[in-house]
Short mmCIF file of C-alpha atoms and ligand atoms in Angstrom, two decimals:
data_model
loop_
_atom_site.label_atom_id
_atom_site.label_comp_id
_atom_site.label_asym_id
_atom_site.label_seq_id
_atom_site.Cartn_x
_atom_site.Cartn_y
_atom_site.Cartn_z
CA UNK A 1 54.82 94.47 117.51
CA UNK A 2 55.32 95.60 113.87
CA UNK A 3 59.15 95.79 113.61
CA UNK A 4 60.26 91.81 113.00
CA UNK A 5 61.88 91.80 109.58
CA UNK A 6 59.94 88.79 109.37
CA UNK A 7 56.75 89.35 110.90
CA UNK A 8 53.86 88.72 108.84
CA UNK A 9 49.92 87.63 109.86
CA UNK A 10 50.84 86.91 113.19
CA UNK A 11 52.76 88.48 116.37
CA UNK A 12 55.22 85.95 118.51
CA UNK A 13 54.54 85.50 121.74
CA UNK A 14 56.04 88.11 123.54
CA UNK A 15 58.02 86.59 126.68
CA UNK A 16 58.91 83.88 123.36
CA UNK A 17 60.36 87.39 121.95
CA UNK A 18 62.34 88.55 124.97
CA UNK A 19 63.80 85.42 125.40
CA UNK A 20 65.21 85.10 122.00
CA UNK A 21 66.28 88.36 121.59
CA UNK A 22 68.25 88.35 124.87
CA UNK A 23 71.38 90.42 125.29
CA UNK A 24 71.17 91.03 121.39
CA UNK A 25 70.41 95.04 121.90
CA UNK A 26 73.66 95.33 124.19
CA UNK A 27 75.83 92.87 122.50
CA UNK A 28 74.71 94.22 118.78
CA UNK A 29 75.95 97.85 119.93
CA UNK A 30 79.83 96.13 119.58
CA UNK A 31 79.20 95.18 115.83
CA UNK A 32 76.56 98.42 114.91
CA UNK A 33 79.61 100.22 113.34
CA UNK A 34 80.27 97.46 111.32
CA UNK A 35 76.93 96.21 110.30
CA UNK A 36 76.77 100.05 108.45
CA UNK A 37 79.97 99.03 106.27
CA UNK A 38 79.11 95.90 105.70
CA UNK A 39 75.54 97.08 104.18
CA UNK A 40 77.34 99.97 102.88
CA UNK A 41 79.66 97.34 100.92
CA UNK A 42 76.72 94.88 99.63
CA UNK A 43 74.64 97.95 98.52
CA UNK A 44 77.44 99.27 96.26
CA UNK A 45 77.79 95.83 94.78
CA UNK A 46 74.03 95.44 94.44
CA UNK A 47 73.94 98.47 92.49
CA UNK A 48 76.41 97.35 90.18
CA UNK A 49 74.71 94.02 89.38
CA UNK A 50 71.69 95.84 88.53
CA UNK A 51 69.59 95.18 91.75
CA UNK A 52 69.57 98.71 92.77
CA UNK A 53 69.06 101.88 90.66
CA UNK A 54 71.63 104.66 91.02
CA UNK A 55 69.09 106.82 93.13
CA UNK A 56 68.42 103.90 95.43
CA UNK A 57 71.91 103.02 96.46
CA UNK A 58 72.81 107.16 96.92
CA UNK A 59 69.80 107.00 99.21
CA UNK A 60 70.94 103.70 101.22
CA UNK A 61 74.45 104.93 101.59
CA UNK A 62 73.26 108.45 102.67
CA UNK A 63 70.89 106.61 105.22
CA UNK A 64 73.52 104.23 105.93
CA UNK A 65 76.37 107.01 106.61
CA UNK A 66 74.19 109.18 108.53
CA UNK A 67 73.61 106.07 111.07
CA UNK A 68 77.07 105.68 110.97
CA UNK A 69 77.57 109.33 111.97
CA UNK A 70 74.99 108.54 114.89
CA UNK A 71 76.98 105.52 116.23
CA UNK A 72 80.20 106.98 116.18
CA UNK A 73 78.33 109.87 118.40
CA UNK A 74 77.25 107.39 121.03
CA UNK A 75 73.57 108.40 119.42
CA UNK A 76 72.39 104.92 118.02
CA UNK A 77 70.44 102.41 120.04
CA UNK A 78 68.87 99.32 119.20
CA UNK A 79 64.56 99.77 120.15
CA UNK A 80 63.05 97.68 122.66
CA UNK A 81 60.74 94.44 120.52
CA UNK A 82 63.30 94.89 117.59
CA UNK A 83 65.10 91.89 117.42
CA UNK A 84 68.81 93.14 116.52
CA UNK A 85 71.54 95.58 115.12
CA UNK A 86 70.66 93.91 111.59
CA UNK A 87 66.70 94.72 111.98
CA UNK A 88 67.41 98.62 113.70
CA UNK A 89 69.29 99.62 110.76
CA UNK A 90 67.00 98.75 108.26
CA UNK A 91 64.00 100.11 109.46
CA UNK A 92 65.75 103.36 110.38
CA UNK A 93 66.89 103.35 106.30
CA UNK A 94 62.94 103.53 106.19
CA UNK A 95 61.39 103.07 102.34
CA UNK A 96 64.82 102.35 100.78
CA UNK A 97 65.74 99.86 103.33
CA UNK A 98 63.26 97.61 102.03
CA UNK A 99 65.44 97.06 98.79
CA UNK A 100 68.94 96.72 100.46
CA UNK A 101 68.19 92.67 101.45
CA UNK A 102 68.20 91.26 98.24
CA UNK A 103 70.97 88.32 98.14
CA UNK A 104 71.74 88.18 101.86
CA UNK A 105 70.17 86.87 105.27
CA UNK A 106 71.58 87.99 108.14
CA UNK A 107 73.27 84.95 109.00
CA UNK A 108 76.06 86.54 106.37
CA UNK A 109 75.77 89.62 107.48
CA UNK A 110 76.08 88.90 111.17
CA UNK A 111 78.64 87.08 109.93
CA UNK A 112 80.52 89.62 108.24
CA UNK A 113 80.26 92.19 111.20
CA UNK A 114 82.01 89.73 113.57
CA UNK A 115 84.96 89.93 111.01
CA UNK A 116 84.91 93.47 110.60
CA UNK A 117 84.46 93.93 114.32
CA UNK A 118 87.54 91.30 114.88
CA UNK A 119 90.00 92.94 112.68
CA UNK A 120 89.52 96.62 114.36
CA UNK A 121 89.73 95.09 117.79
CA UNK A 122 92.58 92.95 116.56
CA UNK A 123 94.28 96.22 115.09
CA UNK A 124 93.86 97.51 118.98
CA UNK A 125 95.06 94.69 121.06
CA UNK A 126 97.71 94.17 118.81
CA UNK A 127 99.18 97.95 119.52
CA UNK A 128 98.42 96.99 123.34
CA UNK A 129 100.56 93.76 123.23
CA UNK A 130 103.57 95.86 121.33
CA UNK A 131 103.18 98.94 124.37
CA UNK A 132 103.90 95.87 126.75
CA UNK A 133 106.19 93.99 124.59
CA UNK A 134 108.50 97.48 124.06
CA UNK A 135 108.41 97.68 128.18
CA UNK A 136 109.57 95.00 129.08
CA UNK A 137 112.39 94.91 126.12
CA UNK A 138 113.52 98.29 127.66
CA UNK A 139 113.12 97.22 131.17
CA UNK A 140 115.11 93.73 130.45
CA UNK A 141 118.13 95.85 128.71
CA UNK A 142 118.30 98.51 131.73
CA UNK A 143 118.48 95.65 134.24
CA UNK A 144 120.84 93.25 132.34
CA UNK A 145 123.40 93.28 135.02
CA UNK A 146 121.17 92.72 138.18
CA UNK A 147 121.36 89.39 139.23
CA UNK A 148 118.36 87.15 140.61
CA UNK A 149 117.79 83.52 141.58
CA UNK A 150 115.95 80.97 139.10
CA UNK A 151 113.85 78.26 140.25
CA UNK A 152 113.09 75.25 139.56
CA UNK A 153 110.20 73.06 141.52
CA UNK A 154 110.43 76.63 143.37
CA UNK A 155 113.69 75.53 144.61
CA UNK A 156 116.70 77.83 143.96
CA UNK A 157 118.39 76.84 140.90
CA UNK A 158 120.71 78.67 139.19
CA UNK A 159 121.90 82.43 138.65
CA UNK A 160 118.95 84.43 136.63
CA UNK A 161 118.91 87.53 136.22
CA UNK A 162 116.35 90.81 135.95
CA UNK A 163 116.96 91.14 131.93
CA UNK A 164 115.97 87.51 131.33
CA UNK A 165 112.99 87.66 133.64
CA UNK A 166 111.82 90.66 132.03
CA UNK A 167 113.29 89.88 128.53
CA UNK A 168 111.70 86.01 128.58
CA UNK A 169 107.83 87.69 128.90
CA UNK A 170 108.45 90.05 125.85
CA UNK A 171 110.22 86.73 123.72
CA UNK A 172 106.38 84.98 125.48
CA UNK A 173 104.77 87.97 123.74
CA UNK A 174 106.01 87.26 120.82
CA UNK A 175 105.06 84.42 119.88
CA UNK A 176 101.55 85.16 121.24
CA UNK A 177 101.72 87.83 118.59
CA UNK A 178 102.22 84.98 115.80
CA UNK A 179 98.89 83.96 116.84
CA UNK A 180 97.30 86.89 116.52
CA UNK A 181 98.67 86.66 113.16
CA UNK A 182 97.15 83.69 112.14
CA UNK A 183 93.76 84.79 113.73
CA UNK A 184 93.48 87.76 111.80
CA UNK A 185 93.80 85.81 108.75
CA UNK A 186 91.22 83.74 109.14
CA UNK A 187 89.13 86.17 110.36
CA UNK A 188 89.84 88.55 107.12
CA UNK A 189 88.26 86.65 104.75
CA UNK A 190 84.67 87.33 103.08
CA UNK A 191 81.51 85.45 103.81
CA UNK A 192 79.29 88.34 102.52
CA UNK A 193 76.82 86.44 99.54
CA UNK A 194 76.89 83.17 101.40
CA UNK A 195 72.96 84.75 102.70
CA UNK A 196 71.55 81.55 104.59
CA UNK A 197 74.44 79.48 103.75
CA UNK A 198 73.46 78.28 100.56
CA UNK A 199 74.14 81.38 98.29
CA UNK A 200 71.27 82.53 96.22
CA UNK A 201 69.82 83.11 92.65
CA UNK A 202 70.74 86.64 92.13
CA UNK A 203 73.89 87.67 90.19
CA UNK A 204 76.17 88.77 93.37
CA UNK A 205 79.61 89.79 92.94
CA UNK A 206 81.35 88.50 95.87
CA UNK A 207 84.92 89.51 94.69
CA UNK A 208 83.57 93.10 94.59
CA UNK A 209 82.25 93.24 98.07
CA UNK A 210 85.70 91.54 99.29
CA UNK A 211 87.85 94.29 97.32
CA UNK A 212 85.44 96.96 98.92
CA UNK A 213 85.82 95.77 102.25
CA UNK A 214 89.76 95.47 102.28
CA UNK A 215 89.36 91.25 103.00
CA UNK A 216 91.96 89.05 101.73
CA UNK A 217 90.04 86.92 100.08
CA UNK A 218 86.54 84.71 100.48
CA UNK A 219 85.64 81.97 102.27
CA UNK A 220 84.69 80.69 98.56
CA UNK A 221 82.22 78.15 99.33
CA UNK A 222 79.02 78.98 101.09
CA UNK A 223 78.41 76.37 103.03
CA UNK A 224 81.97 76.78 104.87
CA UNK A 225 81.55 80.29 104.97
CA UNK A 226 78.08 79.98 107.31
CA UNK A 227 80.79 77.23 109.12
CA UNK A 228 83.14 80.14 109.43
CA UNK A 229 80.24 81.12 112.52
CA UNK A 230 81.91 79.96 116.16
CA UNK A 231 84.92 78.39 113.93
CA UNK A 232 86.32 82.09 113.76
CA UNK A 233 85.84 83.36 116.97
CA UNK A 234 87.23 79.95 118.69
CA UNK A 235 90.25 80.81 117.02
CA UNK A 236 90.97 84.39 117.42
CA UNK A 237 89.79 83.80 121.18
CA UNK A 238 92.41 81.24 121.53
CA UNK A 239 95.08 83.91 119.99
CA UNK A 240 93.69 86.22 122.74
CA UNK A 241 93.73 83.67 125.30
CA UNK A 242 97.46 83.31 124.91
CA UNK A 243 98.28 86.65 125.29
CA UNK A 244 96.46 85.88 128.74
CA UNK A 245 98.68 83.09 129.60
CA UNK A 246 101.27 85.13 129.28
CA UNK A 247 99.97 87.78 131.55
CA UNK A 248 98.63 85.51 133.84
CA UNK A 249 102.21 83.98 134.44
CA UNK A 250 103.73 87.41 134.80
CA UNK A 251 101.09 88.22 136.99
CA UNK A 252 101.90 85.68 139.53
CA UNK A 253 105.64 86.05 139.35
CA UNK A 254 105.06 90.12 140.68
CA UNK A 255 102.71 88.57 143.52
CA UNK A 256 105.09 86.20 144.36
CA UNK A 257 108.37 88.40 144.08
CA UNK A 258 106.61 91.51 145.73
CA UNK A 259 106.10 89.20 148.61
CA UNK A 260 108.58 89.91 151.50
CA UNK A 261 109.61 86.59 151.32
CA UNK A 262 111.10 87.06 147.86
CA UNK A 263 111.89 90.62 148.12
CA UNK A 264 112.66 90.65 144.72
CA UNK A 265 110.88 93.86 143.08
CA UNK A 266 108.83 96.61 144.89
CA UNK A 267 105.63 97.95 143.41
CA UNK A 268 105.18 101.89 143.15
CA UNK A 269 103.07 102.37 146.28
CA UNK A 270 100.09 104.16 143.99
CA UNK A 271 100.19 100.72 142.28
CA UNK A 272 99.18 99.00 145.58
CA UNK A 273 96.11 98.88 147.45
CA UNK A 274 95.66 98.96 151.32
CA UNK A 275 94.07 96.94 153.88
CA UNK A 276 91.14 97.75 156.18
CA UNK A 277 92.67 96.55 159.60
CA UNK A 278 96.41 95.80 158.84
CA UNK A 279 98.16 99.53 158.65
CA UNK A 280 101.24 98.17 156.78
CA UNK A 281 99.65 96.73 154.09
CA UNK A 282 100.47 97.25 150.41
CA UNK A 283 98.45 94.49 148.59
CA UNK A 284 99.38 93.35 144.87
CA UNK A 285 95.63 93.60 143.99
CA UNK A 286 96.36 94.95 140.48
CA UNK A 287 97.84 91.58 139.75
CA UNK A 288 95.64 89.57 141.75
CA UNK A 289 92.94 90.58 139.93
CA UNK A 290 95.19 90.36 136.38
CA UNK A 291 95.39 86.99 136.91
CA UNK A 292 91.91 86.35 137.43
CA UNK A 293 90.64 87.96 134.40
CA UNK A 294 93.36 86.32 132.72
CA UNK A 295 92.90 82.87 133.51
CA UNK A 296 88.71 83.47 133.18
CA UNK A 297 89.84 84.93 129.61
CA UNK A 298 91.44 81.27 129.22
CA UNK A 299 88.36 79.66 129.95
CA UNK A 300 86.65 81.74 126.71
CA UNK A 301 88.08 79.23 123.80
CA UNK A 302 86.62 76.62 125.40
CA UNK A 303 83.01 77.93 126.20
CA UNK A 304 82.69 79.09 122.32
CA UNK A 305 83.95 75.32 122.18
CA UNK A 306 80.60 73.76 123.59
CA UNK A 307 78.25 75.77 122.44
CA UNK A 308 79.50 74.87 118.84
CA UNK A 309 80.88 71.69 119.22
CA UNK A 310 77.55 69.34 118.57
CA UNK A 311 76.22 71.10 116.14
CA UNK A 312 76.20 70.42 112.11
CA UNK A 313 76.38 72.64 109.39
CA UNK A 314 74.50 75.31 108.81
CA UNK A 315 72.73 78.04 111.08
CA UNK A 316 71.14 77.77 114.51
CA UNK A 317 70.25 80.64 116.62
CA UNK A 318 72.90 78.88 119.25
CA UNK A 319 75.68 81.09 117.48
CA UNK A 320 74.32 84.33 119.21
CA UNK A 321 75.30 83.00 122.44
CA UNK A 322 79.02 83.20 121.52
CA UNK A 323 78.69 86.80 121.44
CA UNK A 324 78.35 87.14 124.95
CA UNK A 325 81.37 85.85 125.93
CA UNK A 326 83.55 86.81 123.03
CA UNK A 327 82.41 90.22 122.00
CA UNK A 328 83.85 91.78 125.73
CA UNK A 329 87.24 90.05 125.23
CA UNK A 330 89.03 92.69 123.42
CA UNK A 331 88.42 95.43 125.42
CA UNK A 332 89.06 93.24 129.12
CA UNK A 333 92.69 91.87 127.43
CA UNK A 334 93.59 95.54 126.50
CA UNK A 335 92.35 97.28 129.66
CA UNK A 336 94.32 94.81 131.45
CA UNK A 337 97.45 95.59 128.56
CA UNK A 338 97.29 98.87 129.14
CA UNK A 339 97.73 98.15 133.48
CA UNK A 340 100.05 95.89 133.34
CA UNK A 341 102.65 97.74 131.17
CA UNK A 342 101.92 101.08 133.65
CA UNK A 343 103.16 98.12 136.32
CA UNK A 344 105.88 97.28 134.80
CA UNK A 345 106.92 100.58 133.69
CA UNK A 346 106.98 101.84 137.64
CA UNK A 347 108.28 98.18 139.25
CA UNK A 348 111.05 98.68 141.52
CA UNK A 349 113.90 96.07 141.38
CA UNK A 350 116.54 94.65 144.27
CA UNK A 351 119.55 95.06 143.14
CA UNK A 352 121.19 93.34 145.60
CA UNK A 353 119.18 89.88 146.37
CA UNK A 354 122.14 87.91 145.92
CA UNK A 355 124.02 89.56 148.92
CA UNK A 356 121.92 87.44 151.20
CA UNK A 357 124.30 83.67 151.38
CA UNK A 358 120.66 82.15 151.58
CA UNK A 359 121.07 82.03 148.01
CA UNK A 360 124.84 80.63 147.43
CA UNK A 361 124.12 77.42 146.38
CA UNK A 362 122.36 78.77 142.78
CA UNK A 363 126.48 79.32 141.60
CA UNK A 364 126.96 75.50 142.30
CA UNK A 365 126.79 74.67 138.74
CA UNK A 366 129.20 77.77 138.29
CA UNK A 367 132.09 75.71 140.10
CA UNK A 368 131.04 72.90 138.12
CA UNK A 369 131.75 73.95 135.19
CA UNK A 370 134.91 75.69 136.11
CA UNK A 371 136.02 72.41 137.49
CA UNK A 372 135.77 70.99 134.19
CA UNK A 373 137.10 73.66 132.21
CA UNK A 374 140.32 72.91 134.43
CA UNK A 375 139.87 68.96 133.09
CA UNK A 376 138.20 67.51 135.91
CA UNK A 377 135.40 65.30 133.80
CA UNK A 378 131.90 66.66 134.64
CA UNK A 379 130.56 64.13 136.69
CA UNK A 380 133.55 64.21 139.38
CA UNK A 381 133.42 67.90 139.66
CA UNK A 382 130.11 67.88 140.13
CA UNK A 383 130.09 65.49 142.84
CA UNK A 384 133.19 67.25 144.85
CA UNK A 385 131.02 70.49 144.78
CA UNK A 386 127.65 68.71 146.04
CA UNK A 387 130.01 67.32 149.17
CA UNK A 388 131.54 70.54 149.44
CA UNK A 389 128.27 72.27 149.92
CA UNK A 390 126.41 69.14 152.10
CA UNK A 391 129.79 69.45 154.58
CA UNK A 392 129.79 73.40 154.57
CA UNK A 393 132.64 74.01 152.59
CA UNK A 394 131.45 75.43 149.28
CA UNK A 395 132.24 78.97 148.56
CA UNK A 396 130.02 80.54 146.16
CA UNK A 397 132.11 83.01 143.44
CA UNK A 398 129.40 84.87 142.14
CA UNK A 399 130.78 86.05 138.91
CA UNK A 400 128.72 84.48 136.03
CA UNK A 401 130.19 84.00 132.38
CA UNK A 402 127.16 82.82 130.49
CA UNK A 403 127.30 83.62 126.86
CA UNK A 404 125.57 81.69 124.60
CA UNK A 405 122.41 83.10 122.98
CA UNK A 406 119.48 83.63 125.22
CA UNK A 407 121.60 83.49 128.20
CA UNK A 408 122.32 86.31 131.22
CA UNK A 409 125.43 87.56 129.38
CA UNK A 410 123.69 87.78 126.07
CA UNK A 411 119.92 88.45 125.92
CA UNK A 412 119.91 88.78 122.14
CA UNK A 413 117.06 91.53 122.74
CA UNK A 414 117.43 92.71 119.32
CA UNK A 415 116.90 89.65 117.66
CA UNK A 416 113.82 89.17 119.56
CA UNK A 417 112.74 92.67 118.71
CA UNK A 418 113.37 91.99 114.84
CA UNK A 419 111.12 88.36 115.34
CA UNK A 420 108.61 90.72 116.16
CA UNK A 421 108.74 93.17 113.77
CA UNK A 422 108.76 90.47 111.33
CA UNK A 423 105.37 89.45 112.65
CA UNK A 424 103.90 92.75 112.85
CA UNK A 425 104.98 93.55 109.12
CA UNK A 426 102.61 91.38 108.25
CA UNK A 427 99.42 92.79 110.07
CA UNK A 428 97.64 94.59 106.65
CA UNK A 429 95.84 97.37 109.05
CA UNK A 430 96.67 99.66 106.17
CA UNK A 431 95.17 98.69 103.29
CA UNK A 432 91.83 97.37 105.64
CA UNK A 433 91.95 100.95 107.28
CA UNK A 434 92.20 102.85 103.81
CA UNK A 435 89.30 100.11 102.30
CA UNK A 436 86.84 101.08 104.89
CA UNK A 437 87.51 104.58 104.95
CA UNK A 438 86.35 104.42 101.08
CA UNK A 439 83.87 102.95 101.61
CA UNK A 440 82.81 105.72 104.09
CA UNK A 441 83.16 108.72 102.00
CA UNK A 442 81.86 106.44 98.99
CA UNK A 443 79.38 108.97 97.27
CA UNK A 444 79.60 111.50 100.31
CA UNK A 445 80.35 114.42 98.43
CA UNK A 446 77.00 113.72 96.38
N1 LIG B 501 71.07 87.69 116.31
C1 LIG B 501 71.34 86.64 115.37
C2 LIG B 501 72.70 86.01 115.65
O1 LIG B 501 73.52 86.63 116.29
C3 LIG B 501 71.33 87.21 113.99
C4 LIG B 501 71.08 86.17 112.95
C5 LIG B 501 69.66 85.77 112.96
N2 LIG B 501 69.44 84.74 112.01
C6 LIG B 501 68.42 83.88 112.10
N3 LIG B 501 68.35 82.98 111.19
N4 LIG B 501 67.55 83.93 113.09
O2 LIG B 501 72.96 84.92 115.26
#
């Protein structure tokens, strides 16, 4: 009782309060850091339109950068009965709290901590796709020359090899990245001043608070901006959610090549895990359970999907929900990064699959085409070989000439390595990095 922002004559009902509150004081803890810049941001701008007096916003940002100093320490908390992050920090700002509301709600602010929080975790997983990404680039070159089946309808196809299998999941990457790209920017954009969603009355500077925080810009009007709530973290979950895809493929193509049916790669025995009655077992639980984060990480887009999708403009208490299942993304996609690159750093390949004749047929399209680089048309030479092999006579010659881009003879590794440094290039972490660190020492030294 006592510590509602909004409490005034009367006290809410108290299972009322736990049930609103919910998993607010764990999910807040994600966005604490963040809440502190943002409020250290709108202060600085209040102060300039004349809402705070100098000795006011030296004591909020003092206040504010000492609770900052306390999160970073693992020393903050949010109180049991207060409602969130957004309520903890201003009563621990004590008597100059009081003045550091003026112009915003905290549908804006919760609204700018989500962005803040976005483009740091971004900023990680983005440096935990590129680990991967620079594996499996190194791992595709150093195994160019080892040969492998290719399947289609999980039917031996045609002649693959080890540095397109590897090479094709960095290229996957890649383009996964692009999203990224496009999350971030719409997730770097300012909603600070929108307060409830309609603005306000008071003089804000909006472009001020954008410049402080490093954004790109503002989500100008403030209507959109409060829209901006669900919309933002739909999208950057679906960026995420690719990167999952990708994994989640990967992931099954190790189960299914570490099987001893395929017999294609080996994992590092310390990768494996054992069984409790079969001695020889070395299970591929490290991707088993890959993929199953993976594909539940898939599932996240669509969850933040209905909880928003019926709803109109403006705020409802629905969009704290989202947290819950969006907040603990980042750090389950990078944790699962960060293993599968130490897989694929350690995987053990067969160099010499091919050797078994189970696997002739994949050069059939091989003797094809030499066929009709001697003149036979296509069509003929492709139905003499299909004869030859149904009556026994085909005799696979397993030397493969494939050299158009993309292909086994030439990956074109670099170029895919320059598409992704063109992506990256455009990532600002920089300028947002150097922003917030301002903002930080803004009027420490005082
Ligand atoms: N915990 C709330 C949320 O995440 C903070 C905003 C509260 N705003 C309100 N109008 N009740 O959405």
């Amino acid at each position: 009782m006592g510590n509602k922002l909004w409490e005034k004559k009367y006290s809410v009902n108290a299972d009322v309060e736990k049930y609103t509150i919910g998993k607010d004081a764990e999910m807040d803890m994600y966005i604490a850091k963040y809440d502190v810049i943002g409020s250290m941001a709108h202060a600085t701008m209040l102060e300039s339109v004349g809402l705070l007096d100098k000795e006011d916003l030296e004591q909020i940002l003092s206040g504010l950068r000492d609770i900052h100093a306390r999160i970073e320490a693992g020393d903050f908390k949010i109180d049991p009965g207060v409602e969130d992050v957004h309520s903890q920090v201003e009563l621990m700002l004590g008597e100059c709290g009081k003045k550091l509301h003026s112009g915003r709600s905290r549908n804006d602010q919760v609204l700018v901590d989500l962005k803040l929080f976005i483009r740091a975790k971004l900023e990680e997983t983005v440096h935990a796709v590129k680990l991967l990404f620079d594996t499996l680039v190194s791992q595709s070159e150093r195994y160019k020359n080892v040969l492998m089946p290719g399947y289609t309808h999980l039917q031996i196809a045609m002649p693959s090899s080890f540095g397109l299998w590897f090479g094709a999941y960095a290229e996957s990457l890649a383009d996964d990245m692009q999203l990224l790209l496009s999350a971030y920017k719409v997730a770097n954009r300012n909603p600070l001043g929108s307060a409830a969603g309609y603005g306000n009355s008071f003089p804000l500077n909006r472009s001020m608070t954008t410049e402080l925080l490093g954004f790109d810009g503002l989500n100008y009007n403030v209507v959109y901006a409060q829209m901006g709530r669900g919309k933002t973290e739909r999208i950057v979950s679906q960026a995420l959610a690719s990167v999952a895809g990708t994994i989640s493929k990967l992931s099954f193509d190790c189960c299914m090549f570490n099987s001893q049916n395929f017999g294609f790669i080996k994992l590092a025995p310390q990768y494996t895990t054992g069984s409790s009655i079969m001695p020889h077992k070395k299970n591929p639980d490290v991707f088993e359970l890959t993929r199953a984060k993976c594909n539940r990480m898939q599932a996240i887009p669509n969850d933040i999907l209905l909880i928003t999708n019926n709803l109109p403009s403006g705020y409802f208490r629905d969009l704290q929900i989202i947290k819950e299942c969006f907040l603990p993304m980042f750090d389950e996609l990078c944790s699962v990064l960060q293993m599968v690159k130490d897989m694929m750093e350690k995987i053990e390949v067969n160099e010499h699959i091919l050797d078994n004749p189970m696997y002739d047929a994949i050069f059939s399209v091989e003797e094809v085409n030499r066929l009709t680089l001697n003149g036979t048309p296509f069509r003929e030479a492709y139905k003499k070989v299909g004869i030859d092999i149904d009556e026994g006579r085909f005799k696979a010659d397993k030397t493969v000439r494939h050299t158009h881009e993309g292909s086994i003879g030439n990956l074109c590794n670099d170029k895919i390595a320059a598409y992704m440094d063109s992506i990256l290039a455009q990532f600002p972490f920089e300028r947002v990095r150097e922003a917030e660190q301002k903002l930080l020492a803004c009027g420490a030294s005082k």
